[in-house]
Coordinates of C-alpha atoms in Angstrom, one line a residue:
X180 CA -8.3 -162.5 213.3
X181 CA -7.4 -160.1 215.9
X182 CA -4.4 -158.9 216.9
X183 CA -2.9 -160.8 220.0
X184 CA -4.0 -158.9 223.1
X185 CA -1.0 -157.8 225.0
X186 CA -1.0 -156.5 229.1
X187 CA 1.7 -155.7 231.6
X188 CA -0.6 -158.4 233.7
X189 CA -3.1 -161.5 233.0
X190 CA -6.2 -159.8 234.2
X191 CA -9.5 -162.1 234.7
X192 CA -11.5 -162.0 232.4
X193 CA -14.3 -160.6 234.8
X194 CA -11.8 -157.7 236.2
X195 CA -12.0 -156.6 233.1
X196 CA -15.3 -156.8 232.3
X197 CA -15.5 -154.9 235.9
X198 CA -13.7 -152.0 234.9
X199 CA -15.5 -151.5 231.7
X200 CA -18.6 -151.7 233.5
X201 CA -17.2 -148.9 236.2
X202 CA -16.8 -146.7 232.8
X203 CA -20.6 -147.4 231.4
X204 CA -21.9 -146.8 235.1
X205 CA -20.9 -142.8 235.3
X206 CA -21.4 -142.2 231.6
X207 CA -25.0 -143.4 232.1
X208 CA -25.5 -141.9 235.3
X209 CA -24.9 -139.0 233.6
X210 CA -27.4 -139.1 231.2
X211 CA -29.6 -139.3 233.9
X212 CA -28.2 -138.0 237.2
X213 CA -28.7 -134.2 235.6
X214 CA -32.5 -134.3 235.2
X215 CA -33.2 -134.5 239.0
X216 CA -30.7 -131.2 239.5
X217 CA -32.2 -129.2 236.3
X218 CA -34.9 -126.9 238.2
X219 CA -32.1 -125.9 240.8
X220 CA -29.9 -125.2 237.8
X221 CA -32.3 -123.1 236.5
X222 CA -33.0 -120.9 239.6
X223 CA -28.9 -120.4 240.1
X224 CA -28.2 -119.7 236.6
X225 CA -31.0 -117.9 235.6
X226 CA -31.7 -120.9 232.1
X227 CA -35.1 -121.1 230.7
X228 CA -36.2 -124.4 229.9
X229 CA -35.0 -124.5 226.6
X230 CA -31.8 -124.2 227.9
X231 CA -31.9 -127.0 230.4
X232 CA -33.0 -129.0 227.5
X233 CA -29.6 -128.2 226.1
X234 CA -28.0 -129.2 229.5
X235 CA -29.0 -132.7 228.4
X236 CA -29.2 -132.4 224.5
X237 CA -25.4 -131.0 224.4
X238 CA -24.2 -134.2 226.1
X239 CA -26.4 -136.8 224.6
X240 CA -26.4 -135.4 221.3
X241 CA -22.7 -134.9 221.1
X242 CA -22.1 -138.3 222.3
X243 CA -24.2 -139.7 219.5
X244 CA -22.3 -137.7 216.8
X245 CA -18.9 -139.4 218.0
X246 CA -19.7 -142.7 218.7
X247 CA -19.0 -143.9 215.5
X248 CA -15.9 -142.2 214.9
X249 CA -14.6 -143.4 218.4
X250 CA -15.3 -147.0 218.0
X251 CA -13.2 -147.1 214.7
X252 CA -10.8 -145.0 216.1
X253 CA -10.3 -147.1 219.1
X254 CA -10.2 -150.3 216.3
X255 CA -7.5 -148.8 214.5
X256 CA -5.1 -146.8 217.1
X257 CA -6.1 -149.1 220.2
X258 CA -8.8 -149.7 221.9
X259 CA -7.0 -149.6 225.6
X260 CA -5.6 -146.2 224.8
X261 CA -8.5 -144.2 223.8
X262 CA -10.6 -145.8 226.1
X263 CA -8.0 -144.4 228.8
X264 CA -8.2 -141.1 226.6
X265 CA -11.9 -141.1 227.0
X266 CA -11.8 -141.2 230.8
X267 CA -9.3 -138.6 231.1
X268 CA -11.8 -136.5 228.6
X269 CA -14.7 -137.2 230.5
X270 CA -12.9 -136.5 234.1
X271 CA -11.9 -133.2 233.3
X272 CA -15.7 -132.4 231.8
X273 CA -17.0 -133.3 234.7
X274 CA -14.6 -130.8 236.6
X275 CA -16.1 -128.1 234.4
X276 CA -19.1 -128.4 234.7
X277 CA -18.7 -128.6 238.3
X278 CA -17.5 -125.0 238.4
X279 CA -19.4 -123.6 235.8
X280 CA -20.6 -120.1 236.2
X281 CA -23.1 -119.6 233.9
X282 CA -25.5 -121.7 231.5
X283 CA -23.4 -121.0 228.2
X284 CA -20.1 -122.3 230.1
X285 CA -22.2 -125.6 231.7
X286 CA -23.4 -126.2 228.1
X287 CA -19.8 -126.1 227.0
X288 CA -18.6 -128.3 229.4
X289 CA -21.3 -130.7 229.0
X290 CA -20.0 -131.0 225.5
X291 CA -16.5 -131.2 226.8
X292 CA -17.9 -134.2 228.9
X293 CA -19.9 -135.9 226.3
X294 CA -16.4 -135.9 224.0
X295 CA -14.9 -138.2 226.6
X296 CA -18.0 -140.3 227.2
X297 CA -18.1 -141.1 223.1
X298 CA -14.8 -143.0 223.7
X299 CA -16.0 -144.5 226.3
X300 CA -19.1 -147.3 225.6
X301 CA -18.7 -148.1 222.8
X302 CA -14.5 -149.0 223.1
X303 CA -15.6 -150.9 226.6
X304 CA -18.3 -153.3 224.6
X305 CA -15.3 -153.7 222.3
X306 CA -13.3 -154.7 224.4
X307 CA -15.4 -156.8 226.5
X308 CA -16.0 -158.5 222.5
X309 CA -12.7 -159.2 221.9
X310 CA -11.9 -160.5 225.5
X311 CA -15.1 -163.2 225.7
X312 CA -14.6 -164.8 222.8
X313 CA -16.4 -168.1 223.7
X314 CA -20.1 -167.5 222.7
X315 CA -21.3 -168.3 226.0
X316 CA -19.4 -166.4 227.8
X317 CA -19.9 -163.5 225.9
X318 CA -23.8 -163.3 225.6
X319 CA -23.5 -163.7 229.9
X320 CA -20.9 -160.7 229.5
X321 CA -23.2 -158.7 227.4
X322 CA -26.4 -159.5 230.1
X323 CA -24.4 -158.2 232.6
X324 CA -23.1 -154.8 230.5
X325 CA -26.9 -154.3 229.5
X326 CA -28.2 -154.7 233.6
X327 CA -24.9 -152.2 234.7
X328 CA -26.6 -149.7 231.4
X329 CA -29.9 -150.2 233.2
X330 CA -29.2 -149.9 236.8
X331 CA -26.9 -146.7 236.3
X332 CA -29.1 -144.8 234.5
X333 CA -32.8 -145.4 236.6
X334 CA -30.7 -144.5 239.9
X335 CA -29.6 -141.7 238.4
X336 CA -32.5 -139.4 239.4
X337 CA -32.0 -141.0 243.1
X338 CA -28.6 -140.1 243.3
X339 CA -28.9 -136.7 241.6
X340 CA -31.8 -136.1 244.0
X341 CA -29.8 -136.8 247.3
X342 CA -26.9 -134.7 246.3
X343 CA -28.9 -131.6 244.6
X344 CA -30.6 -131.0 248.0
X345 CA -27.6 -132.0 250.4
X346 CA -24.9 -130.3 248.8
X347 CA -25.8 -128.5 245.6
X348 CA -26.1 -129.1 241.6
X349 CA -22.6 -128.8 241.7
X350 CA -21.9 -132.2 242.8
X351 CA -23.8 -134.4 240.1
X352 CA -21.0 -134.0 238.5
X353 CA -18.3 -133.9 241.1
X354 CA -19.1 -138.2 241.6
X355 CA -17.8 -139.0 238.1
X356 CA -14.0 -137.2 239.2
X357 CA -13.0 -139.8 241.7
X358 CA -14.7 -143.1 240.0
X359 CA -13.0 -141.6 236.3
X360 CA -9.8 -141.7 238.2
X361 CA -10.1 -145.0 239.7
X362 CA -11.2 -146.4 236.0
X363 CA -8.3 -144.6 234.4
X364 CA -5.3 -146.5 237.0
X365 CA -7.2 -150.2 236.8
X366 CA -7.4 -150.0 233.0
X367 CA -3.5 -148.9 232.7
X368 CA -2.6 -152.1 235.0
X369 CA -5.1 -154.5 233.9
X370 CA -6.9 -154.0 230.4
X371 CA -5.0 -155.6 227.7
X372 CA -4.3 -153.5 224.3
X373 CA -5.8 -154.8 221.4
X374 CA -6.3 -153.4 217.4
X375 CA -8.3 -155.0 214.7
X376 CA -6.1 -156.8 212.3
X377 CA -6.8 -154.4 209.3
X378 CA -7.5 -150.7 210.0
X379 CA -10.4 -149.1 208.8
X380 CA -9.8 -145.6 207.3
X381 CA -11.2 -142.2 208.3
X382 CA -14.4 -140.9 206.3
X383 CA -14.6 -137.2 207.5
X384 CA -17.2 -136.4 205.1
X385 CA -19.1 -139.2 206.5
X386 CA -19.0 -138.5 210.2
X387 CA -19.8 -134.5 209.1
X388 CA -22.8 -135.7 207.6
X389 CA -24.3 -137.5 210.7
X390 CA -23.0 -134.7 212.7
X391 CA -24.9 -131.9 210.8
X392 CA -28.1 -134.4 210.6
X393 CA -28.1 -135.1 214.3
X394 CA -27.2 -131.1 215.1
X395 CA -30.1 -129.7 212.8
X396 CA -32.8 -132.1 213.9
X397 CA -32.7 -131.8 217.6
X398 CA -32.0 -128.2 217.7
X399 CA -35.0 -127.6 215.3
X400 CA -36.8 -129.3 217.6
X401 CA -35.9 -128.0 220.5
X402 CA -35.9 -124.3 219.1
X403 CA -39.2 -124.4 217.3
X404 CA -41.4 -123.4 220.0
X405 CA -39.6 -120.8 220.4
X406 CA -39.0 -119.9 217.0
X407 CA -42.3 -120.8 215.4
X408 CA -42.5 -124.0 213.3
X409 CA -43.0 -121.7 210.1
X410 CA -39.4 -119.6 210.9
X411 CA -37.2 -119.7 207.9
X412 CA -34.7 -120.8 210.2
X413 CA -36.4 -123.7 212.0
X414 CA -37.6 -125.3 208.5
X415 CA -34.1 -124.7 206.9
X416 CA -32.8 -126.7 210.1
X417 CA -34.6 -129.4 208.8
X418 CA -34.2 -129.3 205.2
X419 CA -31.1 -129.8 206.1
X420 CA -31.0 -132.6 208.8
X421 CA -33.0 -134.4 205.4
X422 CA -30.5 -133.6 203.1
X423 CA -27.7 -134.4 205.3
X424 CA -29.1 -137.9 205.8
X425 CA -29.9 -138.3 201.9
X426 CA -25.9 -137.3 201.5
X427 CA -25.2 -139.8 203.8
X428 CA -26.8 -142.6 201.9
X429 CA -25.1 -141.7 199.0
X430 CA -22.1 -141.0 200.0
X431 CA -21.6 -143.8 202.3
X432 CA -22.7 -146.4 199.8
X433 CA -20.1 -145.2 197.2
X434 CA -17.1 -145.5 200.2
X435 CA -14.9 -148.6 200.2
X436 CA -14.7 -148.2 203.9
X437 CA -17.5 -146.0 204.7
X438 CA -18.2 -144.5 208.3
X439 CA -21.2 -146.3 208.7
X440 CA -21.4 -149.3 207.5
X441 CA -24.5 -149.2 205.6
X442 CA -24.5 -153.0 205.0
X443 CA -25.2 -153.8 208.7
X444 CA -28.3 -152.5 208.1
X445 CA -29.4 -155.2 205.4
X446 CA -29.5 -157.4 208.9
X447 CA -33.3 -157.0 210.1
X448 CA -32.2 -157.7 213.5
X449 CA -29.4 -155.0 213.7
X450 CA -32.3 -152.5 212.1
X451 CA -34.6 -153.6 214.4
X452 CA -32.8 -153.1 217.4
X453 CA -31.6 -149.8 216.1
X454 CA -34.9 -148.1 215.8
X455 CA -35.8 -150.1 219.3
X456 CA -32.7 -148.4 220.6
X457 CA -34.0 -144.9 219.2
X458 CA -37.9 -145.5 220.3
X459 CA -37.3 -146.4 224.3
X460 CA -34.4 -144.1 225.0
X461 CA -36.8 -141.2 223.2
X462 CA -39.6 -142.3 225.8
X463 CA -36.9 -142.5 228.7
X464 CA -35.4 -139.0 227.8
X465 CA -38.7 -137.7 227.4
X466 CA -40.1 -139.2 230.6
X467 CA -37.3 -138.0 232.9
X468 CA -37.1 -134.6 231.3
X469 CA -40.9 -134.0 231.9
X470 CA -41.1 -135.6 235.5
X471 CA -38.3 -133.8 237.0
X472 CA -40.0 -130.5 235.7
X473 CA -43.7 -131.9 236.6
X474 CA -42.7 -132.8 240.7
X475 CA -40.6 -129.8 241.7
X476 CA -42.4 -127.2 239.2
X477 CA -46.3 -128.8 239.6
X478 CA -46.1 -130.4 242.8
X479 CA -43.6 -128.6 244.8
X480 CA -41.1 -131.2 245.5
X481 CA -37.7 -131.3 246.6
X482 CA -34.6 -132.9 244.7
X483 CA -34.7 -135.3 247.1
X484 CA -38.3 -136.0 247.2
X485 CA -38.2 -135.8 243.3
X486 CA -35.6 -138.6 243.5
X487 CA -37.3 -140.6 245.8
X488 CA -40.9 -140.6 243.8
X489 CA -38.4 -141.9 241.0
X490 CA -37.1 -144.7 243.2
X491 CA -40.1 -147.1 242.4
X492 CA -38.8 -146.8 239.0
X493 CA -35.1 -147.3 239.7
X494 CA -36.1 -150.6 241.9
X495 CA -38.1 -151.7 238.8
X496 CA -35.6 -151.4 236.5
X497 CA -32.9 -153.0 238.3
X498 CA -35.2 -156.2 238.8
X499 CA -35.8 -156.0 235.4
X500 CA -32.7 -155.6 234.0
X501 CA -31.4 -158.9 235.6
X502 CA -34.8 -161.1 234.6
X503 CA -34.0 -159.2 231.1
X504 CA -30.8 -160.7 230.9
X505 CA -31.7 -164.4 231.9
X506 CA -35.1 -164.0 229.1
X507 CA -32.7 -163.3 226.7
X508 CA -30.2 -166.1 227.4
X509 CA -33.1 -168.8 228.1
X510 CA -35.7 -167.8 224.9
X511 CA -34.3 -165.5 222.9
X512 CA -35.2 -161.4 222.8
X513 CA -38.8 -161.8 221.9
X514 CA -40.1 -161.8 225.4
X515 CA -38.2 -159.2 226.9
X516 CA -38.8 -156.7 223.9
X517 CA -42.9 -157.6 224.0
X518 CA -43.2 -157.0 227.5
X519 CA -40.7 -153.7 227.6
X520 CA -43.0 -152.3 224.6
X521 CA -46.4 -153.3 226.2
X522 CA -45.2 -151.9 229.8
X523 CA -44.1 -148.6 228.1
X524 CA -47.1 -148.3 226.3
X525 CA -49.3 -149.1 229.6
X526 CA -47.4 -146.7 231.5
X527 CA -47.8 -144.0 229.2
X528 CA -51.9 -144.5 228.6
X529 CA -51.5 -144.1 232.8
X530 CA -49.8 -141.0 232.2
X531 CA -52.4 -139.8 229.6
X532 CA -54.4 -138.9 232.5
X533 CA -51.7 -136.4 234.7
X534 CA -53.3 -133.5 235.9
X535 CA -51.8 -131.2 239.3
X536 CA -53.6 -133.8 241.8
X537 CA -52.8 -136.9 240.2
X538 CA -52.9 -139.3 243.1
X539 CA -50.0 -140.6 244.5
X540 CA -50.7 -144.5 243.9
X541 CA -51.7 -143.6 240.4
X542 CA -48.1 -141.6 239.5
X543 CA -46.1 -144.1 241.5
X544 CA -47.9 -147.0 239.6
X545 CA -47.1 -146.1 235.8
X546 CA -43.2 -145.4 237.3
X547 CA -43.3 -148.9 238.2
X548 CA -45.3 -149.7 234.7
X549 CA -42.1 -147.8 232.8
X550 CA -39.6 -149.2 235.3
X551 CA -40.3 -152.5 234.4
X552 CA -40.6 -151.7 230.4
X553 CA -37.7 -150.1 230.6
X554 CA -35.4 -152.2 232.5
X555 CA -36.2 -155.2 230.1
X556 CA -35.3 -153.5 226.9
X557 CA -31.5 -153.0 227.5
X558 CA -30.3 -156.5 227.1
X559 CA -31.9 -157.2 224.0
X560 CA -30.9 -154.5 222.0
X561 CA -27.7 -155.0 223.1
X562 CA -27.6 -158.7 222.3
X563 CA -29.6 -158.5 219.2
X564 CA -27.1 -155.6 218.3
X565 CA -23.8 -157.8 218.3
X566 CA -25.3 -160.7 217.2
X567 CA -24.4 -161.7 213.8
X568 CA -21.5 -158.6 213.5
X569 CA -18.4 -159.5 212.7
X570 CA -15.8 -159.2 215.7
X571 CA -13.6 -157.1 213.4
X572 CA -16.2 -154.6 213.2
X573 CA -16.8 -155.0 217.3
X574 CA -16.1 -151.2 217.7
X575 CA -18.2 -149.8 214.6
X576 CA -21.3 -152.3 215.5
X577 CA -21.3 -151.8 218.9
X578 CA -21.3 -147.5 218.1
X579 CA -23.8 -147.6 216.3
X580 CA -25.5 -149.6 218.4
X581 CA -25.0 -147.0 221.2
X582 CA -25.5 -144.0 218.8
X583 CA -29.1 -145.1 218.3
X584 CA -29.5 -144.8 222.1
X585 CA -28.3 -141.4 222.6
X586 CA -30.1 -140.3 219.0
X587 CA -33.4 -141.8 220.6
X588 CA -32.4 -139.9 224.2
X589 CA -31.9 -136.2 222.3
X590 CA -34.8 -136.9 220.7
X591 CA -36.9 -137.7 223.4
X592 CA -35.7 -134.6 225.1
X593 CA -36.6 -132.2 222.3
X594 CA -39.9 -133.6 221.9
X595 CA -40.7 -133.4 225.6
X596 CA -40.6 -129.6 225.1
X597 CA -41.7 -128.8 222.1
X598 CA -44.6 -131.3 222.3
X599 CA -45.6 -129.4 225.7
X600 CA -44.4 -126.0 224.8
X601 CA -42.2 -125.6 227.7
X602 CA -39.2 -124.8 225.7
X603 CA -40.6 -121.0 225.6
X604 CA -40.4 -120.8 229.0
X605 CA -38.1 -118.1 230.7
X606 CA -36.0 -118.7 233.5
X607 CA -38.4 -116.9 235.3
X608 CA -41.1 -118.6 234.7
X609 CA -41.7 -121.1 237.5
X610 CA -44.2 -119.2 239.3
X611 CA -47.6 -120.1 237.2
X612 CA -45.7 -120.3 234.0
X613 CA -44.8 -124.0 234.7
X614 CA -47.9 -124.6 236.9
X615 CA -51.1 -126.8 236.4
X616 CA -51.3 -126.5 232.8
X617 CA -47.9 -128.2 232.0
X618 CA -49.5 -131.2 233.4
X619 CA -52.1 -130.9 231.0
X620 CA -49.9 -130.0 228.3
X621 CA -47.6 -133.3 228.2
X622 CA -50.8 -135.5 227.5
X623 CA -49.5 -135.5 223.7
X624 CA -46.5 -136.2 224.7
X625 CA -47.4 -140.0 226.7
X626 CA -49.5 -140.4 223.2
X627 CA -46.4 -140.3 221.6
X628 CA -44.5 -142.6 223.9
X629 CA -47.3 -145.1 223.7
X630 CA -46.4 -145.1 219.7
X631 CA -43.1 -145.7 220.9
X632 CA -44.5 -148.7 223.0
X633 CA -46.2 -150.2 220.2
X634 CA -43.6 -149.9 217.5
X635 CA -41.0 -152.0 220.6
X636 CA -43.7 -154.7 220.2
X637 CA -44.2 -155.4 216.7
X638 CA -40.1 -155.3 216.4
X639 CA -39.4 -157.5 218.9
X640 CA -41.8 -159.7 217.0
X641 CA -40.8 -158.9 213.2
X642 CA -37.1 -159.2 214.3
X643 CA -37.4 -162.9 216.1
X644 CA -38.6 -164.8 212.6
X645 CA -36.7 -167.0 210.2
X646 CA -36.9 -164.5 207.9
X647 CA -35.4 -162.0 209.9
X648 CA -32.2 -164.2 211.0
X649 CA -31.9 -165.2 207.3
X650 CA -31.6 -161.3 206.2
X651 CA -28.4 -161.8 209.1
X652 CA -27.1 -164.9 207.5
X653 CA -27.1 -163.3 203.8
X654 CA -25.1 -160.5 205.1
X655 CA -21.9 -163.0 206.1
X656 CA -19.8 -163.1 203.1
X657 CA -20.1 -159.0 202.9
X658 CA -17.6 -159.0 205.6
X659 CA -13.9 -159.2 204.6
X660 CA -11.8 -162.0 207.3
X661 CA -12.7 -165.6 207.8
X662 CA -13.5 -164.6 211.4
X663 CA -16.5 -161.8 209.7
X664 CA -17.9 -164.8 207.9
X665 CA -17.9 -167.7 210.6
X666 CA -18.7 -164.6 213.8
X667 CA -21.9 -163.5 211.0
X668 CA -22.9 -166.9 210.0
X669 CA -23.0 -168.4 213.6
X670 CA -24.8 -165.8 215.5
X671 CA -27.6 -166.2 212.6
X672 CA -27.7 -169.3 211.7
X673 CA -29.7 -170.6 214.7
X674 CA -31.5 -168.9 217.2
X675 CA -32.2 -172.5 219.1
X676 CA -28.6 -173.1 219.7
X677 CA -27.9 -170.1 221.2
X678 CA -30.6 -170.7 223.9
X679 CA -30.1 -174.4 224.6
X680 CA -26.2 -173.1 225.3
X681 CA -27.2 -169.9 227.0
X682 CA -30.1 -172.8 229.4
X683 CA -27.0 -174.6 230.6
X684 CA -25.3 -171.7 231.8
X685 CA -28.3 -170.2 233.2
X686 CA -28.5 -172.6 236.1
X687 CA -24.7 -171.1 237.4
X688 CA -25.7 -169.2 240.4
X689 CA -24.1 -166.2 239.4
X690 CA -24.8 -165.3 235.7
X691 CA -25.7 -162.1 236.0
X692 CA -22.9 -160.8 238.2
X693 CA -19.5 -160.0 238.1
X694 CA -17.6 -163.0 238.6
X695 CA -13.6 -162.6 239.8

């Protein structure tokens, strides 16, 4: 078992849930909230394009490095304290980048940012773990943490849009200060301390291993067109991200108490929703990346007007967000993880066809046709995620969890320019160098993401069998604590339970909010 939660104040359980909520919503703005602001940034600091992808990489790909070590850290020092660490962390980033003045210092300070943001998610779903421990009230916690995920990040290009051409790049980053600060004084009165009962201990080697595999792969990626895919430099880049991972493996499995737990990955669920996690957050980077070049570089738009093209796709994903979360408790993840796959995949074949003149109903259709893919695919990963994990464990599952999203979102990035070769782009280069071509260029590109469509579907569907919730089941006596064994065997052992529970508390009026 846990140790006993402790607060200066008996919070409700939903305040809480409030305030870790208030933390996801700016760190997955953020993620987004940039894109929108990236062609301005480029004209005032003179970046090419390869640097903007940095702009994005540098935070999302730092994130994903220190996940891991953040959730066990926050399992083994507290998880109130660096969660209150993270937002302090992640406060002052934002400052930085705020006044940053050049691209190498706004890259810094993205990284700055992204240190916070690590200690941020991943503790919050921790603690929102520990705090709902009654299995309903849980899986209508996590609907609501995976519609808040949603929400944040599709109105990020709205928000980033409105405040790029009214004020200035500068303040994208300037609205996480004041909401960091809020988070940081309710989490001090009203979040309750709490430790897993048995400390797991540090595995530097481990954590420099996914480190140098995440760091080599993207920035090969990202630098290759540049570069040239035969550089010696580029090729060693990936030799070693492979190597790294191969290390990894080994090393990891010969740990007593390995960084990642290599043994959550014997659940076919918790794969599954990994590499689901990696697949639609690669298609959302990429698709945000691309469109905020494509409207203000191609079509001549504003911030603003960028923002509001994108606003069909925000309203999308909220609505499906919230229907996500109600699939999900009513019949399980299968629905919601067919239909985000198969509206990814549509949207994308739509996208196949971009040129300079795409008609307006034609673009504004496949944001809707991604809006509504993407919107439905949050809950289930999450759910499917911490399903069957021991609560123990809540801050290493739910990490890497998360990790797989920010893996997927670097990814996504680098591959939108090396795909399209925009990454060789000078800053320069706006006038004809990003012209009609580009959209021409990223036709490869919504190939890809319909791959990523298709591989959604046939996990949502591999993922949902007996078979699969048996590989969960087998895993339960792996995990040390009678709570391990009884959370592991209980979220497995039937699927049916789960819904007939989750179809009682469906009919509440207010599932999917927050509830004081």
């Amino acid at each position: 078992m846990l140790t006993n939660m402790r607060s200066a104040k008996t919070a409700p359980k939903n305040l809480i849930l409030a305030i870790c909520c208030l933390s996801l919503f700016i760190v997955s703005m953020d993620v987004t909230i940039v894109n929108v602001a990236l062609p301005s940034i480029r004209v005032d600091l003179g970046a090419s394009v390869s640097d903007l992808q940095w702009i994005v990489d540098g935070y999302t790909l730092t994130v994903a490095s220190f996940l891991l070590l953040s959730g066990s850290t926050a399992d083994r020092l507290g998880r109130r304290r660096v969660f209150q660490v993270g937002l302090v962390i992640f406060s002052i980033g934002s400052l930085l980048c705020s006044i940053a003045p050049s691209i190498g210092f706004l890259i810094f300070a993205r990284v700055v940012q992204a240190l916070g943001g690590s200690m941020l998610n991943p503790v919050a779903m921790s603690i929102i773990t520990n705090t709902f421990t009654v299995p309903k009230e849980r899986a209508r916690a996590v609907g609501v943490w995976g519609a808040v995920m949603g929400v944040s990040m599709a109105f990020g290009p709205l928000v980033g849009g409105a405040l790029t051409e009214s004020i200035g790049w500068r303040s994208v980053f300037w609205v996480n200060i004041p909401i960091g600060i809020a988070a940081i004084i309710l989490c001090a009165v009203f979040v309750p301390e709490s430790k897993a009962s048995k400390a797991r201990k540090l595995d530097p080697l481990g954590q420099l291993f996914v480190i140098v595999a995440l760091v080599a792969l993207v920035f090969g990626l990202i630098e290759a067109p540049r570069q040239g895919w035969d550089n010696p430099l580029i090729i060693g880049l990936f030799a070693i991200a492979v190597l790294a991972v191969v290390l990894l493996i080994r090393h990891e499995g010969r740990t007593r108490e390995p960084f990642v737990d290599l043994r959550f990955f014997r659940s076919v669920p918790f794969s599954s929703a990994t590499i689901t996690a990696v697949c639609g957050f690669a298609a959302y980077g990429a698709f945000l990346f691309v469109n905020a070049l494509y409207l203000q570089d191609v079509r001549g738009l504003s911030a603003l007007e960028t923002g509001l093209y994108m606003l069909p796709l925000a309203v999308a994903t909220l609505v499906c967000s919230l229907i996500s979360g109600r699939l999900v408790a009513r019949f399980g993840t299968r629905p919601s993880l067919v239909l985000a796959g198969s509206l990814i995949a549509a949207s994308a074949l739509v996208m196949t066809t971009l040129t300079a003149t795409t008609e307006n109903v034609v673009l504004l259709g496949a944001y809707v046709l991604f809006g509504l893919g993407y919107g439905m695919i949050n809950a289930p990963i999450t759910t499917t995620a911490v399903s069957g994990m021991p609560r123990s464990q809540a801050g290493v599952a739910a990490g890497l969890a998360s990790t797989s999203r920010q893996t997927g979102s670097s990814i996504g990035v680098a591959l939108a320019g090396t795909v399209t070769a925009a990454g060789d782009v000078g800053a320069s280069g706006a006038a004809g160098a990003i012209g009609a071509e580009f959209a021409l260029a990223t036709h490869p590109l919504w190939w890809i993401v319909v791959g990523c469509g298709a591989v959604i579907v046939g996990l949502g569907i591999l993922s949902t069998t007996s078979w699969a919730d048996g590989t969960t089941a087998r895993i339960a006596h792996l995990f040390t604590g009678a709570d391990a064994d009884a959370d592991a065997a209980a979220a497995a052992a039937s699927a049916d339970s789960r819904a007939a529970a989750a179809d009682a508390d469906s009919r509440e009026p207010s599932e999917t909010g927050i509830r004081s």
